[in-house]
Short mmCIF file of C-alpha atoms in Angstrom, two decimals:
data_model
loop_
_atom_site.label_atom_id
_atom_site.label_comp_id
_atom_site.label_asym_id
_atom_site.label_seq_id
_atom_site.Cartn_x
_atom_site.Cartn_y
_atom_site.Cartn_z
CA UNK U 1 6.02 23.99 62.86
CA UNK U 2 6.38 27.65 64.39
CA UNK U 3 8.58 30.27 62.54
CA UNK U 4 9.63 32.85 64.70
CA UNK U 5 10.46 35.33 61.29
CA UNK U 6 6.88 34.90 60.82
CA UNK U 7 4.02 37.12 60.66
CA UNK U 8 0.12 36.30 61.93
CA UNK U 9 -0.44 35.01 58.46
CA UNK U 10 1.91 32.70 57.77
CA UNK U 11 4.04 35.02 55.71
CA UNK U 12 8.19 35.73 56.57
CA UNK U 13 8.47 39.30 57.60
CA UNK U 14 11.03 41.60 56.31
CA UNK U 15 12.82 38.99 54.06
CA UNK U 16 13.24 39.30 50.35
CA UNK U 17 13.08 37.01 48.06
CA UNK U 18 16.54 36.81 47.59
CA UNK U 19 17.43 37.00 51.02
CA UNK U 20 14.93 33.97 51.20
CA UNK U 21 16.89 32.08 49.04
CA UNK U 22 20.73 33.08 49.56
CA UNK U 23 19.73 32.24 53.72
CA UNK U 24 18.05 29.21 52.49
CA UNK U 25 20.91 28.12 50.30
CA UNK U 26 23.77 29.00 53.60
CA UNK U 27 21.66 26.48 55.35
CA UNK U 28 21.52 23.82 53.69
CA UNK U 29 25.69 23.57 53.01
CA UNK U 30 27.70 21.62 54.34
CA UNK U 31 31.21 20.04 52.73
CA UNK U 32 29.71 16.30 51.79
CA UNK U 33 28.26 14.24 48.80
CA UNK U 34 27.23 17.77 46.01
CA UNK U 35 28.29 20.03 48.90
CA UNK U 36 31.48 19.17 48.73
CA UNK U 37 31.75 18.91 44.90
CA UNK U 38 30.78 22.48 45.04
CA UNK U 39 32.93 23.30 48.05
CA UNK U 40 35.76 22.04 46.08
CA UNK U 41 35.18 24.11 42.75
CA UNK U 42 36.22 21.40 40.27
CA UNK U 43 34.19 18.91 38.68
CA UNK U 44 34.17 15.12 40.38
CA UNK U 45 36.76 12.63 38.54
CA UNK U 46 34.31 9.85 37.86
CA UNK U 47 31.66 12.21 35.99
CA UNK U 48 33.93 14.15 33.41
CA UNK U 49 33.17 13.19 29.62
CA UNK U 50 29.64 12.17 30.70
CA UNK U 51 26.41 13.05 29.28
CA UNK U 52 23.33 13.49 31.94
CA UNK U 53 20.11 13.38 30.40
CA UNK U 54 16.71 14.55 32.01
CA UNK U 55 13.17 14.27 30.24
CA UNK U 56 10.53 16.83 31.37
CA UNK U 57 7.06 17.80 30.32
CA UNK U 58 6.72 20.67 28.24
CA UNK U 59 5.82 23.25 31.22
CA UNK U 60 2.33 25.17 30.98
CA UNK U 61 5.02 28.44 32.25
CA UNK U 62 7.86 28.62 29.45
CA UNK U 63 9.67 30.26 31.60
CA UNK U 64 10.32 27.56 33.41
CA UNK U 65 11.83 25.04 31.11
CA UNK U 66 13.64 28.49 30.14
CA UNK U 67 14.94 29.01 33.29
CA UNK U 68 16.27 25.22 33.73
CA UNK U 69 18.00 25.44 30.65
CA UNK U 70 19.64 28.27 31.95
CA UNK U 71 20.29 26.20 34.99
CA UNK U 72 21.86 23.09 32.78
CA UNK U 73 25.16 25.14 32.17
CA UNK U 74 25.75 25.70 35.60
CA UNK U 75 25.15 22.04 36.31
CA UNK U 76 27.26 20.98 33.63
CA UNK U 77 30.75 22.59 35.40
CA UNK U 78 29.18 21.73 38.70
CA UNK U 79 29.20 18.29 38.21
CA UNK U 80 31.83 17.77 35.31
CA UNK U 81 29.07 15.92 33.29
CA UNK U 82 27.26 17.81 30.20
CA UNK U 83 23.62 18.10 31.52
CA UNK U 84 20.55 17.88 28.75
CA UNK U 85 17.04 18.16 29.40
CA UNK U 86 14.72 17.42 26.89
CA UNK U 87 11.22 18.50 27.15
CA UNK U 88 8.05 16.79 25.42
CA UNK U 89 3.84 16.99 25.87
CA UNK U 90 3.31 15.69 29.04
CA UNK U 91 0.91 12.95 27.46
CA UNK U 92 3.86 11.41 25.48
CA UNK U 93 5.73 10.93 29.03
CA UNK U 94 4.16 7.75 29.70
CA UNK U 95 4.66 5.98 25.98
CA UNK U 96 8.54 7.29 26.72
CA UNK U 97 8.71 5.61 30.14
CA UNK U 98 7.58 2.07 28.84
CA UNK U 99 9.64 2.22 25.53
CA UNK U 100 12.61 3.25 27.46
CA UNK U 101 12.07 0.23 30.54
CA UNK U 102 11.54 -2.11 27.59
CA UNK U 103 14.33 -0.97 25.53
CA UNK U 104 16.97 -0.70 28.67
CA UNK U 105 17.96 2.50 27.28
CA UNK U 106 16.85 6.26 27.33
CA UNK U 107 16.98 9.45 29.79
CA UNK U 108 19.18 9.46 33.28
CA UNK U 109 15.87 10.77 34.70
CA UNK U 110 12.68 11.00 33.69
CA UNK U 111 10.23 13.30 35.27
CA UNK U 112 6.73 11.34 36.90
CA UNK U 113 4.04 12.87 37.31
CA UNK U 114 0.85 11.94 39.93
CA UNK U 115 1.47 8.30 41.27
CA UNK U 116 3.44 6.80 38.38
CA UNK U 117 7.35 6.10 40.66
CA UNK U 118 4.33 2.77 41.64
CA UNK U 119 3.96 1.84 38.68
CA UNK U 120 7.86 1.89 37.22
CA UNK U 121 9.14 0.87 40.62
CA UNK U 122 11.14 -2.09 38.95
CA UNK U 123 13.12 0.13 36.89
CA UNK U 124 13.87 2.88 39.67
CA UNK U 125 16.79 3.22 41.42
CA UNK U 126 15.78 3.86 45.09
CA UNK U 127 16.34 7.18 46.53
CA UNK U 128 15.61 7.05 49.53
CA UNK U 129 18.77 8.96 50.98
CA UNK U 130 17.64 11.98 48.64
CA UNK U 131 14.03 11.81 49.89
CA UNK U 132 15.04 11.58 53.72
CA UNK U 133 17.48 14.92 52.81
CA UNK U 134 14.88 16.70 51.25
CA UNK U 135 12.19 16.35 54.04
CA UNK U 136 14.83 17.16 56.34
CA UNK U 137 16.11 20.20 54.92
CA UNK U 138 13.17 22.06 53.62
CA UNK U 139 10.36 21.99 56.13
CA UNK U 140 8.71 18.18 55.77
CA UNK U 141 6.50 16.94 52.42
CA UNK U 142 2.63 17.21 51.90
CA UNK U 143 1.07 13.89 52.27
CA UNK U 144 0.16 14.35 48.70
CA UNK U 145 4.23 14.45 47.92
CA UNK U 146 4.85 11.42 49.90
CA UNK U 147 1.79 9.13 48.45
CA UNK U 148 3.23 10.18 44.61
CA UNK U 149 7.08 8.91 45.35
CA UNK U 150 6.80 6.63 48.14
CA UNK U 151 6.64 2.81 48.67
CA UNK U 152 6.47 2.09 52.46
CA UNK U 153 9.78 3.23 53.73
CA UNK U 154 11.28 3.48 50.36
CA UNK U 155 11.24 6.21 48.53
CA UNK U 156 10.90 5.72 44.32
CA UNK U 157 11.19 8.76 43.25
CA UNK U 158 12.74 12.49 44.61
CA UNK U 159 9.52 14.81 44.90
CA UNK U 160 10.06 17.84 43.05
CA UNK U 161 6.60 19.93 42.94
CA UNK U 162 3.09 20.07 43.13
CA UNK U 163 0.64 22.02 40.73
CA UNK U 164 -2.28 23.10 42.26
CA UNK U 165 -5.92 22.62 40.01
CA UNK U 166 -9.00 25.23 41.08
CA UNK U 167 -11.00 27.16 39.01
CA UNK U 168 -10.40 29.72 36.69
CA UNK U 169 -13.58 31.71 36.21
CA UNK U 170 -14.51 35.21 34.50
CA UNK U 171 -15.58 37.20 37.38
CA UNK U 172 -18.14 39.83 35.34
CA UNK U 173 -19.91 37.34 33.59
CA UNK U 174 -20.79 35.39 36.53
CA UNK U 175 -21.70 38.61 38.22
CA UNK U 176 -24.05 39.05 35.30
CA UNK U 177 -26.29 36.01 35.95
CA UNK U 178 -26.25 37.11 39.20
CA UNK U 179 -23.30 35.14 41.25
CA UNK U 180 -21.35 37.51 43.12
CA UNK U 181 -19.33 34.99 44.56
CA UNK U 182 -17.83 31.59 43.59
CA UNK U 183 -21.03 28.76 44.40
CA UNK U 184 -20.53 26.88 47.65
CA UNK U 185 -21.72 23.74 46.47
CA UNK U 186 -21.81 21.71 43.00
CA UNK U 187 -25.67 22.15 42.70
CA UNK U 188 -24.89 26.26 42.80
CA UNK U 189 -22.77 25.43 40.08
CA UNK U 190 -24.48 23.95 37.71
CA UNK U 191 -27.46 26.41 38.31
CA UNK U 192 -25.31 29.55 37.33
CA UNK U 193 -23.46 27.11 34.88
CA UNK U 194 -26.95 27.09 33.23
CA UNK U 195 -27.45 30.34 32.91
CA UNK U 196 -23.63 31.07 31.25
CA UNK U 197 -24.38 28.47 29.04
CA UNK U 198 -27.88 29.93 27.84
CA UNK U 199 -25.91 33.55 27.33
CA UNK U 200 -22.92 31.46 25.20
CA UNK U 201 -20.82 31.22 28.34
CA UNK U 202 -20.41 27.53 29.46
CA UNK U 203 -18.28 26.10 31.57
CA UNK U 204 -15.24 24.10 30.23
CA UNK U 205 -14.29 20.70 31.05
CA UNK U 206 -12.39 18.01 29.44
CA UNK U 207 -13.28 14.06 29.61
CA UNK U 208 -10.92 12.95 27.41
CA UNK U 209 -8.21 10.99 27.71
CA UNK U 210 -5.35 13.66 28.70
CA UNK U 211 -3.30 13.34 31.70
CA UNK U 212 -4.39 16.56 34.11
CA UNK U 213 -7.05 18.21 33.79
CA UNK U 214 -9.55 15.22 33.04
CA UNK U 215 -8.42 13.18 36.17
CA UNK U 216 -8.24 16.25 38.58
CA UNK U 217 -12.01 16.82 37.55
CA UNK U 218 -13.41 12.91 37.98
CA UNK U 219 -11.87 11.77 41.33
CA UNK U 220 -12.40 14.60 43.55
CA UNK U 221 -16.18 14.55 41.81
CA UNK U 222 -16.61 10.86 42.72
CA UNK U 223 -15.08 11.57 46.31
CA UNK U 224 -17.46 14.91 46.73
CA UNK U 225 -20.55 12.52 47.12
CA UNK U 226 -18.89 9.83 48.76
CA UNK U 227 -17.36 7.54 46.36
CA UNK U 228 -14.20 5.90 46.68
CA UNK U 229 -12.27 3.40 43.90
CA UNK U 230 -11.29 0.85 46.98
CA UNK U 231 -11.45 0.21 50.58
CA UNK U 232 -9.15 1.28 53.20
CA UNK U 233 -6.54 -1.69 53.19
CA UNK U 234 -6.72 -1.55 49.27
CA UNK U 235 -8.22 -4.95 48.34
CA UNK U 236 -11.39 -4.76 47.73
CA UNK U 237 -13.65 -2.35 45.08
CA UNK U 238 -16.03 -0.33 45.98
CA UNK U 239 -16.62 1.83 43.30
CA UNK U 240 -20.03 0.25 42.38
CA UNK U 241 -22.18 2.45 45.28
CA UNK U 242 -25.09 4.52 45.32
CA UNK U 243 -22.55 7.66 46.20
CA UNK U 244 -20.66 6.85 42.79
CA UNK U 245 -24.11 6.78 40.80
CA UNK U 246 -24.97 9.97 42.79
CA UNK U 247 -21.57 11.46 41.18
CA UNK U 248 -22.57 10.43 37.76
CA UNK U 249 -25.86 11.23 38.01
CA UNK U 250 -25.04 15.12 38.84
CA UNK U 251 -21.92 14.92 35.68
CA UNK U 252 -24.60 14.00 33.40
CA UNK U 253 -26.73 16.45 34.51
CA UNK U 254 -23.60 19.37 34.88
CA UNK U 255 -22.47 18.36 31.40
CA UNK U 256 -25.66 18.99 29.59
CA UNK U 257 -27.08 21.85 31.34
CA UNK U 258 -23.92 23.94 31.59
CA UNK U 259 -20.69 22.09 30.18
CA UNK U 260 -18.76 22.92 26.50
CA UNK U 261 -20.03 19.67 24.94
CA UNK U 262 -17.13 19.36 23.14
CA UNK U 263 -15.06 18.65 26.12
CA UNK U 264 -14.78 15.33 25.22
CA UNK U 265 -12.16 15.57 22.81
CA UNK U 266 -10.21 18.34 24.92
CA UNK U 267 -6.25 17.27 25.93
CA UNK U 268 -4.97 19.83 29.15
CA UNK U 269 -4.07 22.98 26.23
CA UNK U 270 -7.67 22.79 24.79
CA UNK U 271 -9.30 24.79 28.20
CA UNK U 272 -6.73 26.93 27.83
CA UNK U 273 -6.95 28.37 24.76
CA UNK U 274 -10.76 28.16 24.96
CA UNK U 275 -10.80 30.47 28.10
CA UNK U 276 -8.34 32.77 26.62
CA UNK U 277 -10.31 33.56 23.38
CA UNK U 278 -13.73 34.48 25.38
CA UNK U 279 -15.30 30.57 24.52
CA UNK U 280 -15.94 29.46 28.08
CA UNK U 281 -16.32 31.04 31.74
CA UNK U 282 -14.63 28.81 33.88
CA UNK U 283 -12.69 25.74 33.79
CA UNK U 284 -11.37 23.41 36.24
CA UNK U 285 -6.93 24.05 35.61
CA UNK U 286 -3.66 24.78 37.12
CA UNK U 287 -2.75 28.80 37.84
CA UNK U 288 -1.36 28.63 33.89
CA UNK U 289 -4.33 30.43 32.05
CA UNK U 290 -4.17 33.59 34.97
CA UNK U 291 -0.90 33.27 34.52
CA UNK U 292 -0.76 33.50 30.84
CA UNK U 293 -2.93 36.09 31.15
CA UNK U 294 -1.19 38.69 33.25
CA UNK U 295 2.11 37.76 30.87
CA UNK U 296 0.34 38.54 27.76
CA UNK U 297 -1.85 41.14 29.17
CA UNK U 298 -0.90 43.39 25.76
CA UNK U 299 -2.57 41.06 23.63
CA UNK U 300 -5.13 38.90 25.18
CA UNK U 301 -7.77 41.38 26.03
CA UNK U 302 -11.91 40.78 27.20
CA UNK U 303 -15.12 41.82 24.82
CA UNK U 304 -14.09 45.14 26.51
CA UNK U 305 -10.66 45.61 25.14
CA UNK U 306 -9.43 45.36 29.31
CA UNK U 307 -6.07 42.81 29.97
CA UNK U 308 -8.74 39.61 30.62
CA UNK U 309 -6.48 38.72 33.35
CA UNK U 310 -8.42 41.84 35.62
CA UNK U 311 -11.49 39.42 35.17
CA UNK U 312 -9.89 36.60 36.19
CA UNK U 313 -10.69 34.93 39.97
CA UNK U 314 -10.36 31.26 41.17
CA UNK U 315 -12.33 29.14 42.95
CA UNK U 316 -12.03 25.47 44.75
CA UNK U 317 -14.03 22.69 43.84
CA UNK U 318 -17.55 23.39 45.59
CA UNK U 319 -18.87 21.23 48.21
CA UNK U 320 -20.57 17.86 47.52
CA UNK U 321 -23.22 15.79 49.76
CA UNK U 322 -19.93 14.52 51.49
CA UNK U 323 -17.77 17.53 51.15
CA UNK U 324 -15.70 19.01 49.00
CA UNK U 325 -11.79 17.67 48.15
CA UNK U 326 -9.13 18.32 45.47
CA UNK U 327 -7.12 16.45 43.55
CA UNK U 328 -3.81 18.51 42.99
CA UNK U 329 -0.74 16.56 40.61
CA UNK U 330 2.87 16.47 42.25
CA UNK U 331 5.36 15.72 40.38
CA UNK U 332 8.73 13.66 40.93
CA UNK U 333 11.86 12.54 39.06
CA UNK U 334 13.30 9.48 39.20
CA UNK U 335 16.23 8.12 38.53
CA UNK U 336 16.47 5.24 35.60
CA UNK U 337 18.32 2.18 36.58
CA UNK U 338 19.12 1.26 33.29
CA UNK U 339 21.12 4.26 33.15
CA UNK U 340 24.85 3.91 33.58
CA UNK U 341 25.55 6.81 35.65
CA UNK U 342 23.32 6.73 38.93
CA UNK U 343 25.35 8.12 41.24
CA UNK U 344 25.75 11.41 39.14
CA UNK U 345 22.15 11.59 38.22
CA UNK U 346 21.53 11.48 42.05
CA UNK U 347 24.12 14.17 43.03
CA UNK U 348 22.46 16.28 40.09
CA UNK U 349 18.96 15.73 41.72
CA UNK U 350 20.55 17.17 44.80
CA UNK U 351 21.87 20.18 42.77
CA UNK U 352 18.70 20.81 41.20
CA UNK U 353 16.26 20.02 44.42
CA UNK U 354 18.57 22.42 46.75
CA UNK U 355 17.12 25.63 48.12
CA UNK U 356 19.10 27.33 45.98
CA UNK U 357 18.26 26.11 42.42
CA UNK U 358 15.18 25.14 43.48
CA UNK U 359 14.06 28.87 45.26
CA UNK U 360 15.19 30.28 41.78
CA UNK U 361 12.89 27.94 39.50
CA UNK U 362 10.46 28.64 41.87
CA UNK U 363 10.31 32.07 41.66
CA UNK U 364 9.60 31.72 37.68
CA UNK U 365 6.80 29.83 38.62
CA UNK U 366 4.92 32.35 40.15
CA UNK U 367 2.66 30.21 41.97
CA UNK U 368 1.82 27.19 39.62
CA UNK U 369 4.29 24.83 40.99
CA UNK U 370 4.46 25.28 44.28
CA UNK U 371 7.28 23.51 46.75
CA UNK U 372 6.70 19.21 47.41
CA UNK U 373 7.52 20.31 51.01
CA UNK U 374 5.95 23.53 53.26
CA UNK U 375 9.11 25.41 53.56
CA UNK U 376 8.12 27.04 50.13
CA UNK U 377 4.65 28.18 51.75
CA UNK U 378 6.82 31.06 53.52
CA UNK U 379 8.56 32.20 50.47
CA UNK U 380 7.99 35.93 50.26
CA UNK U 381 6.52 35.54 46.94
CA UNK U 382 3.58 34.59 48.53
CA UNK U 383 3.98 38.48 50.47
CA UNK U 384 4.02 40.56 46.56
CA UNK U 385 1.78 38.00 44.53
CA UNK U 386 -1.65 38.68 43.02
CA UNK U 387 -4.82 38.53 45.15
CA UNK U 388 -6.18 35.27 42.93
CA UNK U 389 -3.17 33.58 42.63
CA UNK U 390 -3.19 33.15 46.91
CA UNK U 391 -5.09 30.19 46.68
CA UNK U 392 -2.79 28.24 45.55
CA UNK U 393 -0.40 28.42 48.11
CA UNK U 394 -1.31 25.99 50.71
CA UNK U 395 -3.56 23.88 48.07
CA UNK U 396 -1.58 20.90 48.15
CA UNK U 397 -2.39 20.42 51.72
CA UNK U 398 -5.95 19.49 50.59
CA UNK U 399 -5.70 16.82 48.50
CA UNK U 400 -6.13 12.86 48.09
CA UNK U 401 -4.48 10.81 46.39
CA UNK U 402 -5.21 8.75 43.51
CA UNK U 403 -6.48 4.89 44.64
CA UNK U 404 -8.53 6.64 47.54
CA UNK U 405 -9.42 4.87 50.05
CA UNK U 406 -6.70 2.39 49.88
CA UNK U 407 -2.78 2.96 50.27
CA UNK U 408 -0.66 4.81 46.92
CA UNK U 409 -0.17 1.54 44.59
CA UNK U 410 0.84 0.63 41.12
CA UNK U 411 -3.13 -0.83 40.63
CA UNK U 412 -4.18 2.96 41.67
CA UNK U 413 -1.66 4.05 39.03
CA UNK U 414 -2.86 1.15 36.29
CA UNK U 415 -6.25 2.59 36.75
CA UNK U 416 -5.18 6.13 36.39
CA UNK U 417 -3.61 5.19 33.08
CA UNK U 418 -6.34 3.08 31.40
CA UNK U 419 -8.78 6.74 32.30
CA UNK U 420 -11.22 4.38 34.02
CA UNK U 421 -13.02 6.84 35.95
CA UNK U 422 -12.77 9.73 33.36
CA UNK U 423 -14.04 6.94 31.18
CA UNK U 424 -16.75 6.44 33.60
CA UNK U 425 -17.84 9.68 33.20
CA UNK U 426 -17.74 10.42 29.58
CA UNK U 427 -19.96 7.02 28.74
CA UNK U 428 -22.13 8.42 31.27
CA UNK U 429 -22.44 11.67 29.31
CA UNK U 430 -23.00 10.14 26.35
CA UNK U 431 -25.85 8.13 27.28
CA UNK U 432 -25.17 5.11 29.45
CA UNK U 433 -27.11 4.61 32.14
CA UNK U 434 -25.74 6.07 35.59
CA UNK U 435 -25.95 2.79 36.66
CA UNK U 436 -24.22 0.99 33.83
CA UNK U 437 -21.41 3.28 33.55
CA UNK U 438 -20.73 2.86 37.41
CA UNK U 439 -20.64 -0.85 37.18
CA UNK U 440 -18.49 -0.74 33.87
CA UNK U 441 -15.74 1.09 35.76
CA UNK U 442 -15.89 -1.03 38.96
CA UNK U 443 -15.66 -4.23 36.75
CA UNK U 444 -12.58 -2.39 35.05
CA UNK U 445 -11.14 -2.12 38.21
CA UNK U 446 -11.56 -5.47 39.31
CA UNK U 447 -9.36 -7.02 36.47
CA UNK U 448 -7.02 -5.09 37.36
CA UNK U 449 -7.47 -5.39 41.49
CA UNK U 450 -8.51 -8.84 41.22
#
């Protein structure tokens, strides 16, 4: 879609940011449904006395959960309701989800990341009027956006961001083995991973069971030589191919010659911390560690008592035989249909998803959530940002989805959960056969594909 406000590259001329989002915010009013709640200035009858409750992930950028609990207040009088959010490690969401389906009771709206709205469909309310708005109003969804929240013509869940994965890498020390630039393929990465590694410099990556980093590292590895979970239509596996053993074949390899061995007990904080503290030169992560970086630039310093975050660059997932793809996680929230109050969990959702409250979340962001729909790409954040933090702007246009080559499903999901494919990897790594791990995970994945 053509802008006329914008430049050759993309960006929105002469705009500030909070011109960007007081325009965006005149657009998108009009006196119905939240609009006219707001139009009104008083809080709706049916929601006064009533408690909203929202369960997040503890967000990689505090200032994010900081800034929606700013937010919550303003909801609160908005909408007459008092307005909680409750934030927990994003690999307790899951355990949350299934007590609170089981129990009938828990959170108005619990936040899903990658493909999950498949898997809890039963226990979703559909909002699909939401998810039509939203497209409409701010600029159309990535394909990754739509695959995470959407069943058909029905959508789950209301698609709220996407965090982009590429990798962090220290810039001098891979100049000092001699790689000026960030390798072109896998094999040029394991060869100057090897040489890090032999100066105490590996490369960081987690196979353990933690619900990022791990996943965003196996699938786009299996797809970068060909492999793919199922076919097309989504019944039948084909995981079990010589592309997938090619894929393990190269981790095993990658993981001994250049890999933090320890990896495989790592959860998505463990790269982190190990990149901040000097341990590892690159790792496969979400803009957080630059990020954290830049913000603590005082105190987290290189060998050379510099701010680290001068040293810090990122990088894409090199090419494989078949090409080269990324896996980035959008996330969602739905709304729970045990709750009681589902109309005023949806008119919150429109609060909270509006250019307005959105554009200012955003903002706090500072590039590791990006929008679930392209109208964000034009943001004039994108115009004052750092160099290495550019890459992430139209990353979620690159990715699959999990349950490649077959349609978003709750199987893709089920196998997401169980870590088959990380799983596949870390045996591998530990000393089964290519071979045998490949047909392990395929057999995995027909119990649960039949």
């Amino acid at each position: 879609m053509q802008n006329p406000e914008l430049d050759g590259h993309g960006v929105t001329s002469g705009v500030t940011r909070r011109r960007f989002i007081a325009g965006s915010a005149a657009v998108g009013m009009a006196a119905t449904g939240i609009e006219g709640i707001l139009a009104a200035r008083r809080a709706p009858a049916f929601a006064q006395g009533t408690r909203l409750n929202i369960l997040r992930w503890v967000d990689f950028i505090p200032a994010c959960d900081i800034e929606l609990k700013r937010q919550a207040p303003e909801a609160s009088k908005a909408l007459g309701a008092e307005v909680v959010f409750e934030f927990i490690n994003g690999n307790d969401l899951q355990p949350r989800i299934t007590a609170a389906m089981q129990s009938g009771a828990g959170p108005d709206i619990i936040q899903m990341l990658h493909n999950w709205p498949h898997l809890y469909q039963n226990g979703l309310v559909d909002v699909t009027d939401l998810g039509e708005w939203q497209g409409k109003d701010q600029g159309g969804y990535y394909a990754q956006s739509e695959a995470a929240a959407k069943d058909g013509k029905r959508w789950l869940a209301l698609p709220h961001g996407i965090v982009g994965l590429q990798f962090a890498y220290r810039k001098s020390w891979f100049d000092e083995v001699g790689q000026t630039s960030w390798p072109k393929t896998l094999d040029e990465l394991r060869q100057v991973g090897m040489k890090l590694k032999k100066k105490g410099h590996p490369i960081g990556q987690t196979l353990g069971h933690t619900f990022g980093d791990a996943p965003a590292w196996a699938y786009p590895l299996t797809w970068g030589f060909g492999g793919a979970e199922v076919d097309k239509p989504g019944k039948k596996v084909v995981l079990n191919s010589k592309e997938t053993v090619e894929a393990v074949k190269f981790m095993q390899a990658f993981w001994k010659d250049a890999c933090d061995e320890g990896g495989f007990a790592w959860d998505d904080t463990s790269n982190n911390r190990a990149f901040l503290s000097g341990e590892i030169a690159a790792t496969l992560n979400g803009a957080s560690i630059y990020i954290a970086a830049k913000r603590g630039q005082d105190k987290i310093k290189d060998e050379k008592g510099e701010p680290m975050v001068k040293d810090i660059q990122h990088g894409p997932i090199p090419n494989g035989p078949a090409g080269t793809w990324a896996y980035h996680v959008a996330f969602s929230h739905a709304v729970m249909k045990y709750g009681k109050n589902p109309k005023l969990a949806k008119d919150f959702l429109k609060w909270l998803h509006g250019k307005e409250q959105f554009g200012k979340w955003f903002l706090v962001a500072d590039g590791f959530s990006v929008g679930s729909t392209k109208y964000w790409e034009q943001s004039p954040m994108w115009n004052t940002i750092d160099a290495p933090m550019r890459i992430y702007r139209q990353a979620a246009a690159a990715s699959r989805m999990i349950g490649y080559a077959g349609p978003p499903s709750a199987r893709a999901t089920e196998v997401y959960s169980k870590y088959i494919l990380t799983d596949m990897y870390a045996k591998a790594c530990q000393g089964t056969k290519a071979e045998d791990a490949v047909k392990w995970a395929a057999d995995e994945l027909g119990k649960i594909y039949g």
